[in-house]
PDB file of C-alpha atoms in Angstrom:
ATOM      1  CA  UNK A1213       0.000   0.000   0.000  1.00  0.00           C
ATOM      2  CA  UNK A1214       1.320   3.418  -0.845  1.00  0.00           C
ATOM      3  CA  UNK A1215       2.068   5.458   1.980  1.00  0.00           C
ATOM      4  CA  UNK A1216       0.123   8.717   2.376  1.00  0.00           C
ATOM      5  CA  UNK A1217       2.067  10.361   5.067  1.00  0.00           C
ATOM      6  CA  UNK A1218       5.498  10.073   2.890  1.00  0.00           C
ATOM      7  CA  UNK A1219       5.952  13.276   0.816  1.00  0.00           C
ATOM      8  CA  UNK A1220       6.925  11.231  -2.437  1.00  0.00           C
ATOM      9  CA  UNK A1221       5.780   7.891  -3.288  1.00  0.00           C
ATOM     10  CA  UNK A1222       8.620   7.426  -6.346  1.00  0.00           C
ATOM     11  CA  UNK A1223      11.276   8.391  -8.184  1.00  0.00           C
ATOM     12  CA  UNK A1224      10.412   6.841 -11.688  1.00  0.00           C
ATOM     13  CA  UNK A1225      11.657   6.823 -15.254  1.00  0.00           C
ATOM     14  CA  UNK A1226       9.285   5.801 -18.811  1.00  0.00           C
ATOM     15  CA  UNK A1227       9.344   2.032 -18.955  1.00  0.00           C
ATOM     16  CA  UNK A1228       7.510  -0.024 -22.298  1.00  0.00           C
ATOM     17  CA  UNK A1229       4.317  -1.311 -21.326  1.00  0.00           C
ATOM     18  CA  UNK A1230       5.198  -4.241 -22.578  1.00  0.00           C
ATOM     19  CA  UNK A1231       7.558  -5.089 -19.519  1.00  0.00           C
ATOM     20  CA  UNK A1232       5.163  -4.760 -17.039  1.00  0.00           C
ATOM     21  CA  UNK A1233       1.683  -5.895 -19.034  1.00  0.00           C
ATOM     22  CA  UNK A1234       2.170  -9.665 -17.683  1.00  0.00           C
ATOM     23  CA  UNK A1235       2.451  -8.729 -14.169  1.00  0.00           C
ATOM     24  CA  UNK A1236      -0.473  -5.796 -14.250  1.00  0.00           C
ATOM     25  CA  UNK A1237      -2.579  -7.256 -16.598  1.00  0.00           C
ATOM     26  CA  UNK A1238      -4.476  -9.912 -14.605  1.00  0.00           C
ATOM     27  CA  UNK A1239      -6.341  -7.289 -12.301  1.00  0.00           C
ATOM     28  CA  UNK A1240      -7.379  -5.066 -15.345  1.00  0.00           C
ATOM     29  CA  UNK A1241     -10.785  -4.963 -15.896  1.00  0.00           C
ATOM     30  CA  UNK A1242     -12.527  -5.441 -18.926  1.00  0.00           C
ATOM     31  CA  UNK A1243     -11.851  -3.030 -21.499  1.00  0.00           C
ATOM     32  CA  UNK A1244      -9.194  -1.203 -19.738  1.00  0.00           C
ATOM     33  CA  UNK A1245      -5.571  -0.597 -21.030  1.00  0.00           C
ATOM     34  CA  UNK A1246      -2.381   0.352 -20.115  1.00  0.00           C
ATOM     35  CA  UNK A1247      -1.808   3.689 -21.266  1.00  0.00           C
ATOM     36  CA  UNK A1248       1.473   4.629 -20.093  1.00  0.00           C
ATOM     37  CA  UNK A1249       4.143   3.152 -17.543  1.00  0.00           C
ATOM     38  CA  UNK A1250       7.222   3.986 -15.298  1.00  0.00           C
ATOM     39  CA  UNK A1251       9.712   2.071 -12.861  1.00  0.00           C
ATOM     40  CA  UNK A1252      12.298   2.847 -10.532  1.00  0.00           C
ATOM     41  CA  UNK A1253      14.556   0.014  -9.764  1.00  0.00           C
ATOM     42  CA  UNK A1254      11.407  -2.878  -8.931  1.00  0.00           C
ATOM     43  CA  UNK A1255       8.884  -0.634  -7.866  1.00  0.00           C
ATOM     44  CA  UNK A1256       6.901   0.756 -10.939  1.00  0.00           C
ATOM     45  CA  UNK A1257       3.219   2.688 -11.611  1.00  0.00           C
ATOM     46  CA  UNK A1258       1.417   2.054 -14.552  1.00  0.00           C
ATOM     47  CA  UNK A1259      -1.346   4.804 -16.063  1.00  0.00           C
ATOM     48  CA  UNK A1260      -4.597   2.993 -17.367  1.00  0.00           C
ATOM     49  CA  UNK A1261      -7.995   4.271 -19.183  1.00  0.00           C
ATOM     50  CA  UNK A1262      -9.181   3.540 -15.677  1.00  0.00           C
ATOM     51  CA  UNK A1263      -6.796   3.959 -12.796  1.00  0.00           C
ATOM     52  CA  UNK A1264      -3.114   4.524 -11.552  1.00  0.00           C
ATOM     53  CA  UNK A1265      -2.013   1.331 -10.396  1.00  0.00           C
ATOM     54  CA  UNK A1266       1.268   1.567  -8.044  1.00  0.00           C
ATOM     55  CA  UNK A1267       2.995  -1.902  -7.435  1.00  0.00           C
ATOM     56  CA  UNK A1268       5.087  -2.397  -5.027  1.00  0.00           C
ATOM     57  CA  UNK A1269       7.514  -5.588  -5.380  1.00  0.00           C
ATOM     58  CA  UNK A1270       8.789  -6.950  -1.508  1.00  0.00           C
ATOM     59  CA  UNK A1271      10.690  -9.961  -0.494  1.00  0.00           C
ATOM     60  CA  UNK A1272      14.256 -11.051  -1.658  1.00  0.00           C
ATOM     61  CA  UNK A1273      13.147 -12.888  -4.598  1.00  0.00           C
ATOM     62  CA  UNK A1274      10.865 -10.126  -5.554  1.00  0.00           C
ATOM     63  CA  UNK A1275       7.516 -12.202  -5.998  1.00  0.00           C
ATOM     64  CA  UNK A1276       5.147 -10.844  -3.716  1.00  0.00           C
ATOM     65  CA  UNK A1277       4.079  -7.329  -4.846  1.00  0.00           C
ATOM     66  CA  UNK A1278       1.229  -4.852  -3.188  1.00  0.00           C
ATOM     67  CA  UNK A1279      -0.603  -3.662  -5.673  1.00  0.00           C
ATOM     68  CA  UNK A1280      -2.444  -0.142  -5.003  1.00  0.00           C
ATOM     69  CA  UNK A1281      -5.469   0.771  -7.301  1.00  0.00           C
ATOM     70  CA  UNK A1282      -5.974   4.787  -7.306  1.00  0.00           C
ATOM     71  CA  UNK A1283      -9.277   4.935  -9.834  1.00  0.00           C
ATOM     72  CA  UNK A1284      -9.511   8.515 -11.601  1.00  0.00           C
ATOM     73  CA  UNK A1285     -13.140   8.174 -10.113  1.00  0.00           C
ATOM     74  CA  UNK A1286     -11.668   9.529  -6.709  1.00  0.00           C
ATOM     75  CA  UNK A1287      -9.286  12.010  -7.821  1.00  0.00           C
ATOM     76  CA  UNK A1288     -10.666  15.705  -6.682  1.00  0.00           C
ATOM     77  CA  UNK A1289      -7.545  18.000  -7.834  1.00  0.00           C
ATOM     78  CA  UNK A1290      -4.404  17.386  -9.241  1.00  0.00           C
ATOM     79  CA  UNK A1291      -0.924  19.400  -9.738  1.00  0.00           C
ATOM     80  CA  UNK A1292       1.963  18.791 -12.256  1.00  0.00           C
ATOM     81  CA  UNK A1293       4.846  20.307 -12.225  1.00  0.00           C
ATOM     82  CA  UNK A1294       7.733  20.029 -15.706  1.00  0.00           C
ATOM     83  CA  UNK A1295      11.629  19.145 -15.421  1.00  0.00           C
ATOM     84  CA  UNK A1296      13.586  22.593 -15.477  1.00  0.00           C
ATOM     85  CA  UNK A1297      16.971  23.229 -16.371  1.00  0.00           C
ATOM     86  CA  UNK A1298      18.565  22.528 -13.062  1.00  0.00           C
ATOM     87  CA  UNK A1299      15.854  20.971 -11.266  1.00  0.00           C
ATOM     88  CA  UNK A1300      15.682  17.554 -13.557  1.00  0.00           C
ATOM     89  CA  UNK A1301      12.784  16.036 -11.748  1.00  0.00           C
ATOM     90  CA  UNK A1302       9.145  16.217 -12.832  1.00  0.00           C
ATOM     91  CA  UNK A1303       5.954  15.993 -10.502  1.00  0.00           C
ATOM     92  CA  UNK A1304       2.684  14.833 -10.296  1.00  0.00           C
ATOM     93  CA  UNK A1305       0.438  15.618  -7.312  1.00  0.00           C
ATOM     94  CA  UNK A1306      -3.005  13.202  -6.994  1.00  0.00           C
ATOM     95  CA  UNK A1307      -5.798  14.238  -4.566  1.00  0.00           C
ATOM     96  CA  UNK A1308      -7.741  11.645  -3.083  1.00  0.00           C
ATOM     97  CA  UNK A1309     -11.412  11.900  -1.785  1.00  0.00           C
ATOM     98  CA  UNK A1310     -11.269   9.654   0.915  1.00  0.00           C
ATOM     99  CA  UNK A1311      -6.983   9.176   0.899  1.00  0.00           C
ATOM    100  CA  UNK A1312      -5.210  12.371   0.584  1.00  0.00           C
ATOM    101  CA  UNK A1313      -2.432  13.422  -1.656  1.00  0.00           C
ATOM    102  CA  UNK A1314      -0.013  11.280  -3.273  1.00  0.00           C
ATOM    103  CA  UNK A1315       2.824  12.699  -5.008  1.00  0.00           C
ATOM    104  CA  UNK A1316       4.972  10.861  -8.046  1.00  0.00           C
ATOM    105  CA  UNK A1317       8.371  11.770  -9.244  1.00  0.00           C
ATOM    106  CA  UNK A1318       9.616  11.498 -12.401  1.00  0.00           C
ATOM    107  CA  UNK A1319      13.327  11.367 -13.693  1.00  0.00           C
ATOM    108  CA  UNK A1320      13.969  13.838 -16.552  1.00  0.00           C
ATOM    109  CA  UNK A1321      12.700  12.198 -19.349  1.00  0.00           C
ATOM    110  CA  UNK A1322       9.068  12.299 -18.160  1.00  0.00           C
ATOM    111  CA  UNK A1323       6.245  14.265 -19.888  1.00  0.00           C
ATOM    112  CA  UNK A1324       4.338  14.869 -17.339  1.00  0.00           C
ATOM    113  CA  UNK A1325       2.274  17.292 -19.135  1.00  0.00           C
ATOM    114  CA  UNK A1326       1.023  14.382 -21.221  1.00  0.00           C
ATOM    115  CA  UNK A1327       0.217  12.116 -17.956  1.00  0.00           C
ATOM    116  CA  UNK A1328      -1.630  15.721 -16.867  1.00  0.00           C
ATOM    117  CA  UNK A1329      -3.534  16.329 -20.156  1.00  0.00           C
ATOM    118  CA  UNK A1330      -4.834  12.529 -19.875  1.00  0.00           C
ATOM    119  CA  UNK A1331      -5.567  12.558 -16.536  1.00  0.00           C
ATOM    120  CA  UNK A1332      -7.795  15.821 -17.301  1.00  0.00           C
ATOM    121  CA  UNK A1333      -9.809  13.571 -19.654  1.00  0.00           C
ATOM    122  CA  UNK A1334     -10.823  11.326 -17.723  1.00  0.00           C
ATOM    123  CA  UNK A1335     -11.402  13.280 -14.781  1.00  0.00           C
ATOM    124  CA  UNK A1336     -12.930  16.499 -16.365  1.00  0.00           C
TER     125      UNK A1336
END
């Protein structure tokens, strides 16, 4: 489960869906698809038509994994803020009705503005 009362939840760089499709893609729902995806080291948080998903692999062999459905149902408000020239990182800030605020960072090479404009569409 994703912590609320941490300040950042990840530090994440673009991945290919296709990496991660066999190990999300059993608790998609009809009809929904990955849209985009990012991963930090194991952790990783994939974008659907539905929901953010955030998994989070545990354990030595890496097997087990927490998987944390965020549905763009629930989202009230959300921030994003770009990669600048010094400042490399890229944010996204998700309110919660009912959870509060979780925050995802992105390394450099995220759009964020992208994850923003689709997150406006289904949300809006």
């Amino acid at each position: 489960m994703i912590d609320f009362e941490k300040q950042s939840v990840f530090k994440l760089a673009p991945c290919r869906p296709e990496d991660i499709a066999s190990q999300v893609s059993p608790i998609l729902i009809q009809g929904e698809q990955i849209v985009s995806s990012f991963k930090t080291v194991r952790d990783f948080v994939v974008f659907t038509t539905k929901r953010v998903i955030a998994v989070n692999v545990q354990g030595m062999t890496g097997r087990k994994k927490d998987f944390t459905s965020l549905p763009y149902s629930r989202v009230q408000a959300f921030s994003i803020e770009t990669a600048g020239t010094f400042d490399m990182d890229a944010e996204l800030d998700l309110w919660f009705s009912g959870l509060g605020q979780v925050r995802l960072e992105f390394k450099g090479h995220a759009d964020v503005r992208l994850l923003g404009q689709m997150i406006a569409t289904f949300i809006l």
